Each structure stands twice: as structure tokens, then as C-alpha cells.
Amino acid sequence: MDKKIFQVYLAKADVPNNDAYATLDLPASPWELWDAIEKVRLKDGEELYMEIEDYYDFSCLAPHLSGLDITLMELNNLAAHLSELDELQQIGFNGLLQIAVERKRWENAGILTVQDMRDLSVSADCCHVADVTDDAQLGRFYAENDFVPEVNGLPNELFEMLDFAKLGKKMRIEEGGVYTGNDYVVQSRNLRTAPPCQKGLPQKPDYLFRLMLGLHPDIGDDRTTELDLPASEEALAAAQEQLGTLNWENTVVLNYDGILPNAAFFADLPTELEAFNEFAKAVQDIPFPEKQFPKLKALLMQFEVQDIETAMGLTEHLDDYVLTPEISSPQETAIDQLHFMTDDHSVELLISHVNLYAYGCDLIREDNAVLSPYGLLHRADYQSMLTPVQKASEANMTMR
């Protein structure tokens, strides 16, 4: 999903010493949503804090979304609808939004609701848009285009004597239109109702990796196919047959969603699709995925993996590393160590007398650990966090 509508900051609400957070562009795919929740590490009973940091091209929504009780899934659904609007429809949406706000004010009906904004997002074509900026231009536009029967057929000399500003104002007030900067928008038919959407936290998708494949735009063929990985040889062949291509020639990835959000950085898709499919099989075979998948994501990010071979190697050495998702900050590292050293009551007494940040930083440094977006990460033997390439090189030197 290339078009960004909102950027949100997600974190736990009111949890001291916790630095777990995620920054996410909306609309987000199912796995992108789940990855963000995994970074926040939200537990049962904990509340998700969400703040919109950037509205990109939809700053018109800032006054209406700020402080509104809206969930992540509702906001993502709204963003998905807005991302489908073309330039003209976006102008229409801005105008319909202004009209809806004015109507609420006239009817003393309160503020725009989440459903109101979702309805507007699927109704952006329920209006007319004219390239005029004031009443004078609007009046002339209507008069020249036969929208005012009373002036039809007037000689040019009389036509130019008309008070176009007065005429435009009259038409604008009667039809309830608005100006949106460089354009005029008037609602032309009833708004649609957006279908219901999920409000709770996202569920895990039932696939590991999903690609939407198509042909290069220069070919002028809009055929597409969806492919879930790992895939059988038959499924890969069927996808190529659907696109009419061999060895993925002239094929492009239109959309990617996967349990590893950074896969696009180390896989040249679709050129390396067969190799990536083998990697997907290795990921599928990882035991205890609930614990191992976040660790794999942390390692791929920590080592800035740039190729499938290295990524594949990490799937075989996950037990060489330890990830503690519960720890997100130096303070939590210190508190965890204090709990290991003494009883809970003593920890409560000590906390106010210890520089938790400094102590936690020392512990992280001593254990050769790093604070990843998924938790505290270190090697099982507490040795230096070498890259996989360095580790392999050292192993070869030892064998000699």
C-alpha cells in the first residue's frame, strides 16, 4: 500500500519505565498491523495509546480526528478508503467534509463521528466539482453553462452586465456548496453508508507471505495473480501461467504482505521468488513460532540482512540468541535484574534509590545485548553480537 494517509504512534498507555512503541503508516496491511502490535507488546488488560503524527494530504481531518475516540482498526479502515481516491475525488471528499461540518452546525447535531467520516470516504463521487474560487466565478460558470435559464439567450452586452457575484452567492446558498481553495464542491446525491469494520485489535493473518503479482506497466496488460508463500511447484507454475510469463519475466510485485516486514530489503522479488519460497518454507518449519518469529525479525533488523542466504542461515541458528520481549528499556532491564537478585518487596524498596537507567545501560553493555524493537536481544552465550557473516568467518578460522 504505497499511498500514505496517516502516520500513527502506538504505545502502551500509562506503563512506567516502558519504551515499547511502533510508528506505522496507514493504511497498513494485516501483517504490518500485527507487527506494530507485536512491537508495542500489548498484554491483556493493557490499553493501546494512539496518536496521529502526520496527516499527509488529509490535514483537513486533523480537527475532527484529534481527540476522537477511534480505534486503530477503524482508522486503518478509513485510511484504506481514502487511499483509493483519485485527485478529483479527494477534492470532492474535502468539500463534502466541509458540507457535513456545516450541516452538523446548522442542526446542532454535535461533531463528526467515525462513521460519518467513513461514509464520506466512500461517497467522494457523490458531488459535483467546479474549477472556480469565488462567487463571481461561480455565477459566470453557471450562467455560461445554461444552469440559469433566466439568462439564456441574452445578448453578449447584457450578459456581461450581470452581477455574477450576486448570482453565484445565490446559487451557492441555495444548493449548500462550499469552496475548497481552488475548487467549488456541491453534493449531488445522497451519501453512501460505509460497511461495518472491525474495532478490536488485529488478528493474525492465516498466511505467512502474500504477493500480488502483475505485469510491467509498459506491457499494457492488467492481468494479476495472488500468490501465498510457501507455495507448491504447481502453484508457482499456475501463477506464471495466469500472467503468461516464464521465469517471472516482465513480472512486478504490486503488493507484499508478510510476517517479516523487512523481507523486501533482502529479497529481489519476483526475480528471486523461487529462493524466497524456500526461505518461506524454512520460516514455516520454525518450531515455537510465537517466540521465534519476533526473534527472527529482531535479528534481521539488527544485522541489516541484505540477502536471502543470510536470512536462511538465521532461521537455522535462532537458538544461538535470546529475545526477552518483556524488556523494552534500560529501566526495565534494571528492574528485571533486581527481581532476579532479591524478592519483590525488596525491589519495591530499592527502585526509588537506584538510578535505573544507568544501571540498566551497564547491564545491557555487560551482556553484549541490544534493545531491539521486539525486546532485549543477546546471544545465548553472552558473547559479542557478531553479524552472521563474521560468525561464519570466525568458525572457519577455528576449524583450520
Coordinates of C-alpha atoms in Angstrom, one line a residue:
M1 CA 0.0 0.0 0.0
D2 CA 2.0 2.9 -1.3
K3 CA -0.3 5.9 -0.6
K4 CA 0.2 7.1 2.9
I5 CA -2.8 8.7 4.6
F6 CA -1.9 8.8 8.3
Q7 CA 1.2 8.1 10.3
V8 CA 0.5 6.9 13.9
Y9 CA 2.5 6.5 17.0
L10 CA 1.5 3.4 19.1
A11 CA 2.5 2.6 22.7
K12 CA 1.2 1.3 25.9
A13 CA -0.9 3.7 27.9
D14 CA 0.3 4.6 31.4
V15 CA 3.0 1.9 31.9
P16 CA 6.0 3.4 33.7
N17 CA 9.6 2.7 32.5
N18 CA 8.3 1.1 29.3
D19 CA 9.7 2.3 25.9
A20 CA 7.9 -0.2 23.7
Y21 CA 6.4 1.6 20.7
A22 CA 5.7 1.5 17.0
T23 CA 5.4 4.1 14.2
L24 CA 3.1 2.9 11.5
D25 CA 1.9 4.4 8.2
L26 CA -1.8 3.8 7.4
P27 CA -3.3 2.1 5.6
A28 CA -1.4 -0.9 6.7
S29 CA -1.6 -4.5 5.6
P30 CA -2.7 -7.2 8.1
W31 CA 0.8 -8.3 8.9
E32 CA 2.0 -4.7 9.2
L33 CA -0.7 -4.1 11.8
W34 CA 0.2 -7.2 13.7
D35 CA 3.9 -6.3 13.6
A36 CA 3.1 -2.9 15.2
I37 CA 1.1 -4.6 18.0
E38 CA 4.0 -7.0 18.5
K39 CA 6.4 -4.1 18.9
V40 CA 4.2 -2.4 21.4
R41 CA 3.9 -5.8 23.2
L42 CA 0.4 -5.1 24.5
K43 CA -0.8 -7.6 27.2
D44 CA -4.3 -8.5 28.2
G45 CA -5.8 -5.7 30.1
E46 CA -3.4 -3.0 28.9
E47 CA -4.7 -0.1 26.9
L48 CA -3.3 1.0 23.5
Y49 CA -2.3 4.6 23.2
M50 CA -2.5 6.0 19.6
E51 CA -1.5 9.4 18.3
I52 CA -1.7 10.6 14.7
E53 CA 1.6 12.2 14.0
D54 CA 1.1 13.1 10.3
Y55 CA -2.0 13.6 8.1
Y56 CA 0.0 13.9 4.9
D57 CA -2.5 15.1 2.2
F58 CA -5.5 14.9 4.6
S59 CA -4.8 17.7 7.1
C60 CA -8.5 18.7 6.7
L61 CA -9.2 15.7 9.0
A62 CA -6.9 16.9 11.8
P63 CA -9.6 19.0 13.7
H64 CA -12.1 16.2 13.5
L65 CA -9.9 13.2 14.4
S66 CA -7.9 14.9 17.1
G67 CA -9.3 13.7 20.4
L68 CA -11.9 11.5 18.8
D69 CA -12.5 8.0 20.3
I70 CA -11.3 5.9 17.3
T71 CA -9.6 2.6 17.3
L72 CA -6.6 1.6 15.2
M73 CA -8.7 -0.7 13.1
E74 CA -11.3 2.0 12.4
L75 CA -8.6 4.5 11.5
N76 CA -6.9 1.9 9.2
N77 CA -10.2 1.3 7.5
L78 CA -10.8 5.0 7.0
A79 CA -7.2 5.3 5.6
A80 CA -7.8 2.4 3.2
H81 CA -10.9 4.1 1.7
L82 CA -9.1 7.4 1.4
S83 CA -6.1 5.8 -0.3
E84 CA -8.4 4.7 -3.2
L85 CA -9.4 8.3 -4.0
D86 CA -8.0 9.9 -7.1
E87 CA -7.2 13.7 -7.2
L88 CA -10.7 14.8 -8.2
Q89 CA -12.3 12.5 -5.6
Q90 CA -10.0 13.9 -2.9
I91 CA -11.2 17.4 -3.8
G92 CA -14.8 16.1 -3.6
F93 CA -14.1 14.5 -0.2
N94 CA -12.7 17.7 1.2
G95 CA -15.8 19.6 0.0
L96 CA -18.2 17.0 1.4
L97 CA -16.4 17.1 4.7
Q98 CA -16.9 20.9 4.9
I99 CA -20.6 20.5 3.9
A100 CA -21.1 17.8 6.6
V101 CA -19.5 20.0 9.3
E102 CA -21.7 23.0 8.3
R103 CA -24.8 20.7 8.3
K104 CA -23.9 19.5 11.8
R105 CA -23.6 23.1 13.0
W106 CA -27.0 24.1 11.5
E107 CA -28.7 21.1 13.0
N108 CA -26.9 21.4 16.3
A109 CA -26.0 17.7 15.9
G110 CA -22.6 17.7 17.6
I111 CA -19.3 16.7 16.0
L112 CA -18.5 14.3 13.1
T113 CA -18.4 10.7 14.2
V114 CA -16.1 7.9 13.0
Q115 CA -19.0 6.5 10.9
D116 CA -19.6 10.0 9.4
M117 CA -16.0 10.2 8.1
R118 CA -16.1 6.6 6.9
D119 CA -19.3 7.4 5.0
L120 CA -17.8 10.4 3.4
S121 CA -14.7 8.4 2.4
V122 CA -16.9 6.0 0.3
S123 CA -19.0 8.9 -1.1
A124 CA -16.4 11.1 -2.7
D125 CA -18.1 10.9 -6.1
C126 CA -21.5 11.9 -4.7
C127 CA -20.8 15.5 -5.7
H128 CA -20.0 18.0 -8.5
V129 CA -16.7 19.8 -8.6
A130 CA -16.2 23.1 -10.5
D131 CA -12.8 24.8 -11.1
V132 CA -13.9 28.2 -9.5
T133 CA -12.7 30.0 -6.4
D134 CA -15.3 32.7 -5.6
D135 CA -18.9 33.7 -6.1
A136 CA -18.2 35.8 -9.2
Q137 CA -16.5 32.9 -11.0
L138 CA -19.3 30.6 -9.8
G139 CA -22.0 32.9 -11.1
R140 CA -20.3 33.2 -14.5
F141 CA -19.8 29.4 -14.7
Y142 CA -23.4 28.7 -14.1
A143 CA -24.6 31.4 -16.4
E144 CA -22.3 30.3 -19.3
N145 CA -23.2 26.6 -18.9
D146 CA -27.0 27.1 -19.0
F147 CA -27.6 26.4 -15.4
V148 CA -29.6 29.7 -15.1
P149 CA -32.5 29.6 -17.6
E150 CA -33.4 33.2 -17.0
V151 CA -30.2 34.5 -18.7
N152 CA -30.2 32.0 -21.6
G153 CA -30.1 33.8 -24.9
L154 CA -29.1 37.2 -23.6
P155 CA -27.0 39.4 -26.0
N156 CA -23.4 39.4 -25.0
E157 CA -23.5 43.1 -24.0
L158 CA -26.3 42.4 -21.5
F159 CA -24.8 39.1 -20.4
E160 CA -21.6 40.9 -19.3
M161 CA -23.6 43.4 -17.3
L162 CA -25.0 40.6 -15.0
D163 CA -23.9 40.7 -11.3
F164 CA -22.2 37.3 -11.4
A165 CA -21.0 37.6 -7.7
K166 CA -24.6 38.0 -6.6
L167 CA -25.8 35.2 -8.8
G168 CA -23.0 32.9 -7.6
K169 CA -23.8 33.7 -4.0
K170 CA -27.5 32.9 -4.5
M171 CA -26.7 29.6 -6.2
R172 CA -24.1 28.6 -3.5
I173 CA -26.5 29.3 -0.6
E174 CA -29.4 27.6 -2.3
E175 CA -27.5 24.4 -3.0
G176 CA -25.3 24.4 0.0
G177 CA -22.0 24.3 -1.9
V178 CA -18.5 25.2 -0.5
Y179 CA -15.2 26.4 -1.7
T180 CA -12.1 24.2 -1.1
G181 CA -9.3 26.5 -2.0
N182 CA -9.2 26.3 -5.8
D183 CA -12.5 24.5 -6.4
Y184 CA -16.2 24.6 -5.7
V185 CA -18.0 21.4 -4.4
V186 CA -21.7 20.7 -4.1
Q187 CA -23.3 17.5 -3.0
S188 CA -25.3 15.9 -5.9
R189 CA -26.8 12.8 -4.3
N190 CA -27.2 11.0 -1.0
L191 CA -24.1 9.7 0.7
R192 CA -23.4 6.0 0.8
T193 CA -23.0 4.1 4.1
A194 CA -19.6 2.5 4.7
P195 CA -19.8 -1.2 5.6
P196 CA -19.1 -2.2 9.3
C197 CA -15.4 -2.6 10.2
Q198 CA -13.5 -4.4 13.0
K199 CA -12.9 -2.3 16.1
G200 CA -10.7 -4.6 18.2
L201 CA -7.0 -5.3 17.8
P202 CA -6.0 -7.1 14.6
Q203 CA -5.9 -10.8 14.3
K204 CA -3.0 -12.8 12.9
P205 CA -3.4 -13.5 9.1
D206 CA -3.8 -17.1 8.1
Y207 CA -0.8 -16.8 5.6
L208 CA 2.9 -16.3 6.1
F209 CA 3.7 -14.3 3.0
R210 CA 1.3 -13.0 0.3
L211 CA 2.3 -11.4 -3.1
M212 CA 0.1 -9.6 -5.6
L213 CA 1.9 -10.1 -8.9
G214 CA 1.3 -8.3 -12.2
L215 CA 2.9 -7.5 -15.5
H216 CA 5.2 -4.5 -16.0
P217 CA 3.2 -1.3 -16.8
D218 CA 4.9 -0.9 -20.2
I219 CA 3.4 -4.1 -21.4
G220 CA -0.1 -2.7 -21.1
D221 CA -1.6 -5.8 -19.7
D222 CA -3.5 -5.6 -16.4
R223 CA -3.6 -9.3 -15.5
T224 CA -2.8 -10.0 -11.9
T225 CA -2.5 -13.0 -9.6
E226 CA -2.3 -13.5 -5.8
L227 CA 0.3 -16.0 -4.5
D228 CA 0.7 -17.2 -0.9
L229 CA 4.1 -18.5 0.1
P230 CA 5.4 -21.0 0.7
A231 CA 3.8 -22.3 -2.4
S232 CA 4.0 -25.7 -4.2
E233 CA 5.6 -26.1 -7.6
E234 CA 2.2 -26.4 -9.1
A235 CA 1.0 -23.1 -7.5
L236 CA 4.1 -21.3 -8.8
A237 CA 3.6 -22.7 -12.3
A238 CA -0.1 -21.7 -12.2
A239 CA 0.8 -18.1 -11.2
Q240 CA 3.2 -17.9 -14.2
E241 CA 0.5 -19.3 -16.5
Q242 CA -2.0 -16.8 -15.2
L243 CA 0.4 -14.0 -16.1
G244 CA 1.5 -15.5 -19.3
T245 CA 5.2 -15.3 -18.4
L246 CA 8.2 -17.7 -17.9
N247 CA 10.7 -17.3 -15.0
W248 CA 8.8 -14.2 -13.8
E249 CA 10.0 -12.3 -16.9
N250 CA 8.4 -8.8 -17.0
T251 CA 6.6 -9.5 -13.7
V252 CA 6.4 -7.0 -10.9
V253 CA 5.3 -7.2 -7.3
L254 CA 2.2 -4.9 -6.9
N255 CA 1.8 -5.6 -3.2
Y256 CA 3.6 -7.5 -0.5
D257 CA 2.4 -8.6 2.9
G258 CA 4.3 -10.9 5.2
I259 CA 5.2 -11.9 8.7
L260 CA 8.6 -10.4 8.1
P261 CA 8.0 -6.7 7.2
N262 CA 11.6 -6.2 6.1
A263 CA 11.7 -9.1 3.6
A264 CA 11.6 -6.6 0.8
F265 CA 15.1 -5.4 1.8
F266 CA 16.9 -8.7 1.3
A267 CA 14.8 -10.3 -1.4
D268 CA 14.8 -9.2 -5.0
L269 CA 11.2 -10.1 -5.8
P270 CA 10.0 -11.6 -8.1
T271 CA 13.4 -12.4 -9.6
E272 CA 14.4 -14.4 -6.6
L273 CA 10.9 -15.8 -6.0
E274 CA 11.9 -19.5 -6.0
A275 CA 14.7 -18.8 -3.5
F276 CA 12.4 -16.8 -1.4
N277 CA 9.9 -19.6 -1.5
E278 CA 12.5 -21.9 0.0
F279 CA 13.1 -19.3 2.7
A280 CA 9.3 -19.2 3.3
K281 CA 9.3 -23.0 3.8
A282 CA 12.2 -22.6 6.4
V283 CA 10.2 -20.0 8.2
Q284 CA 7.1 -22.2 8.2
D285 CA 9.1 -25.0 9.8
I286 CA 10.4 -22.9 12.6
P287 CA 9.3 -24.5 15.9
F288 CA 7.5 -22.4 18.6
P289 CA 6.7 -19.6 16.2
E290 CA 5.2 -17.4 18.9
K291 CA 8.6 -16.9 20.4
Q292 CA 10.9 -17.4 17.4
F293 CA 9.3 -15.2 14.8
P294 CA 9.8 -11.9 16.8
K295 CA 13.4 -13.1 17.4
L296 CA 14.0 -13.6 13.7
K297 CA 12.6 -10.2 12.9
A298 CA 14.9 -8.6 15.5
L299 CA 17.9 -10.4 14.1
L300 CA 17.1 -9.5 10.5
M301 CA 16.9 -5.9 11.6
Q302 CA 20.0 -6.0 13.9
F303 CA 22.2 -7.5 11.3
E304 CA 20.7 -5.4 8.4
V305 CA 20.4 -8.6 6.3
Q306 CA 20.7 -7.9 2.6
D307 CA 20.4 -11.4 1.0
I308 CA 18.2 -14.5 1.2
E309 CA 21.2 -16.8 2.0
T310 CA 22.0 -14.9 5.2
A311 CA 18.3 -14.8 6.2
M312 CA 18.1 -18.5 5.6
G313 CA 21.1 -19.1 7.8
L314 CA 19.5 -17.2 10.7
T315 CA 16.5 -19.5 10.6
E316 CA 18.9 -22.3 11.4
H317 CA 20.6 -20.5 14.3
L318 CA 17.8 -18.9 16.2
D319 CA 18.7 -20.9 19.3
D320 CA 22.0 -19.1 19.5
Y321 CA 20.1 -15.9 20.5
V322 CA 17.8 -15.0 23.3
L323 CA 15.0 -12.4 23.0
T324 CA 13.2 -11.1 26.0
P325 CA 10.1 -9.3 24.7
E326 CA 9.1 -8.1 28.2
I327 CA 12.1 -5.7 28.3
S328 CA 11.9 -2.5 26.3
S329 CA 14.1 0.0 28.2
P330 CA 17.2 0.2 30.4
Q331 CA 14.9 0.8 33.3
E332 CA 13.1 -2.4 32.7
T333 CA 16.4 -4.2 32.3
A334 CA 17.5 -3.0 35.7
I335 CA 14.2 -3.9 37.4
D336 CA 14.3 -7.4 35.9
Q337 CA 17.8 -7.9 37.3
L338 CA 16.7 -6.6 40.7
H339 CA 13.9 -9.1 40.7
F340 CA 16.4 -11.8 39.9
M341 CA 18.6 -10.8 42.8
T342 CA 16.1 -10.3 45.6
D343 CA 12.4 -10.6 46.5
D344 CA 9.6 -8.4 45.1
H345 CA 9.2 -6.4 48.3
S346 CA 12.9 -5.5 48.4
V347 CA 12.7 -4.5 44.8
E348 CA 9.9 -2.1 45.5
L349 CA 12.0 -0.5 48.3
L350 CA 15.1 -0.3 46.1
I351 CA 13.6 1.2 43.0
S352 CA 13.4 4.8 44.3
H353 CA 17.1 4.6 45.4
V354 CA 18.6 3.2 42.2
N355 CA 19.5 5.1 39.0
L356 CA 17.6 2.5 36.9
Y357 CA 18.6 4.0 33.6
A358 CA 22.3 4.0 34.3
Y359 CA 22.2 0.5 35.9
G360 CA 20.2 -0.9 33.0
C361 CA 22.6 0.5 30.5
D362 CA 25.5 -1.1 32.3
L363 CA 23.7 -4.5 32.3
I364 CA 22.9 -4.3 28.6
R365 CA 26.6 -3.4 27.8
E366 CA 27.9 -6.2 30.1
D367 CA 25.7 -8.8 28.4
N368 CA 26.6 -7.6 24.9
A369 CA 22.9 -7.1 24.3
V370 CA 20.8 -4.6 22.3
L371 CA 17.3 -3.2 22.8
S372 CA 15.5 -4.1 19.6
P373 CA 12.0 -3.0 18.6
Y374 CA 10.9 -6.5 19.7
G375 CA 12.7 -6.7 23.1
L376 CA 16.1 -7.2 24.7
L377 CA 18.3 -9.3 22.3
H378 CA 21.6 -11.0 23.1
R379 CA 23.5 -14.2 22.3
A380 CA 22.8 -17.2 24.4
D381 CA 26.5 -17.4 25.4
Y382 CA 26.5 -13.6 26.1
Q383 CA 29.4 -13.1 23.6
S384 CA 29.6 -10.2 21.3
M385 CA 26.7 -9.7 18.9
L386 CA 28.6 -10.5 15.7
T387 CA 27.0 -10.4 12.3
P388 CA 26.2 -13.8 10.8
V389 CA 29.0 -13.3 8.2
Q390 CA 31.5 -12.5 11.0
K391 CA 30.4 -15.5 13.0
A392 CA 30.8 -17.9 10.0
S393 CA 34.3 -16.4 9.2
E394 CA 35.5 -17.0 12.8
A395 CA 34.1 -20.5 12.7
N396 CA 36.2 -21.3 9.6
M397 CA 39.3 -19.8 11.2
T398 CA 38.8 -22.1 14.2
M399 CA 38.5 -25.2 12.1
R400 CA 41.9 -24.5 10.5

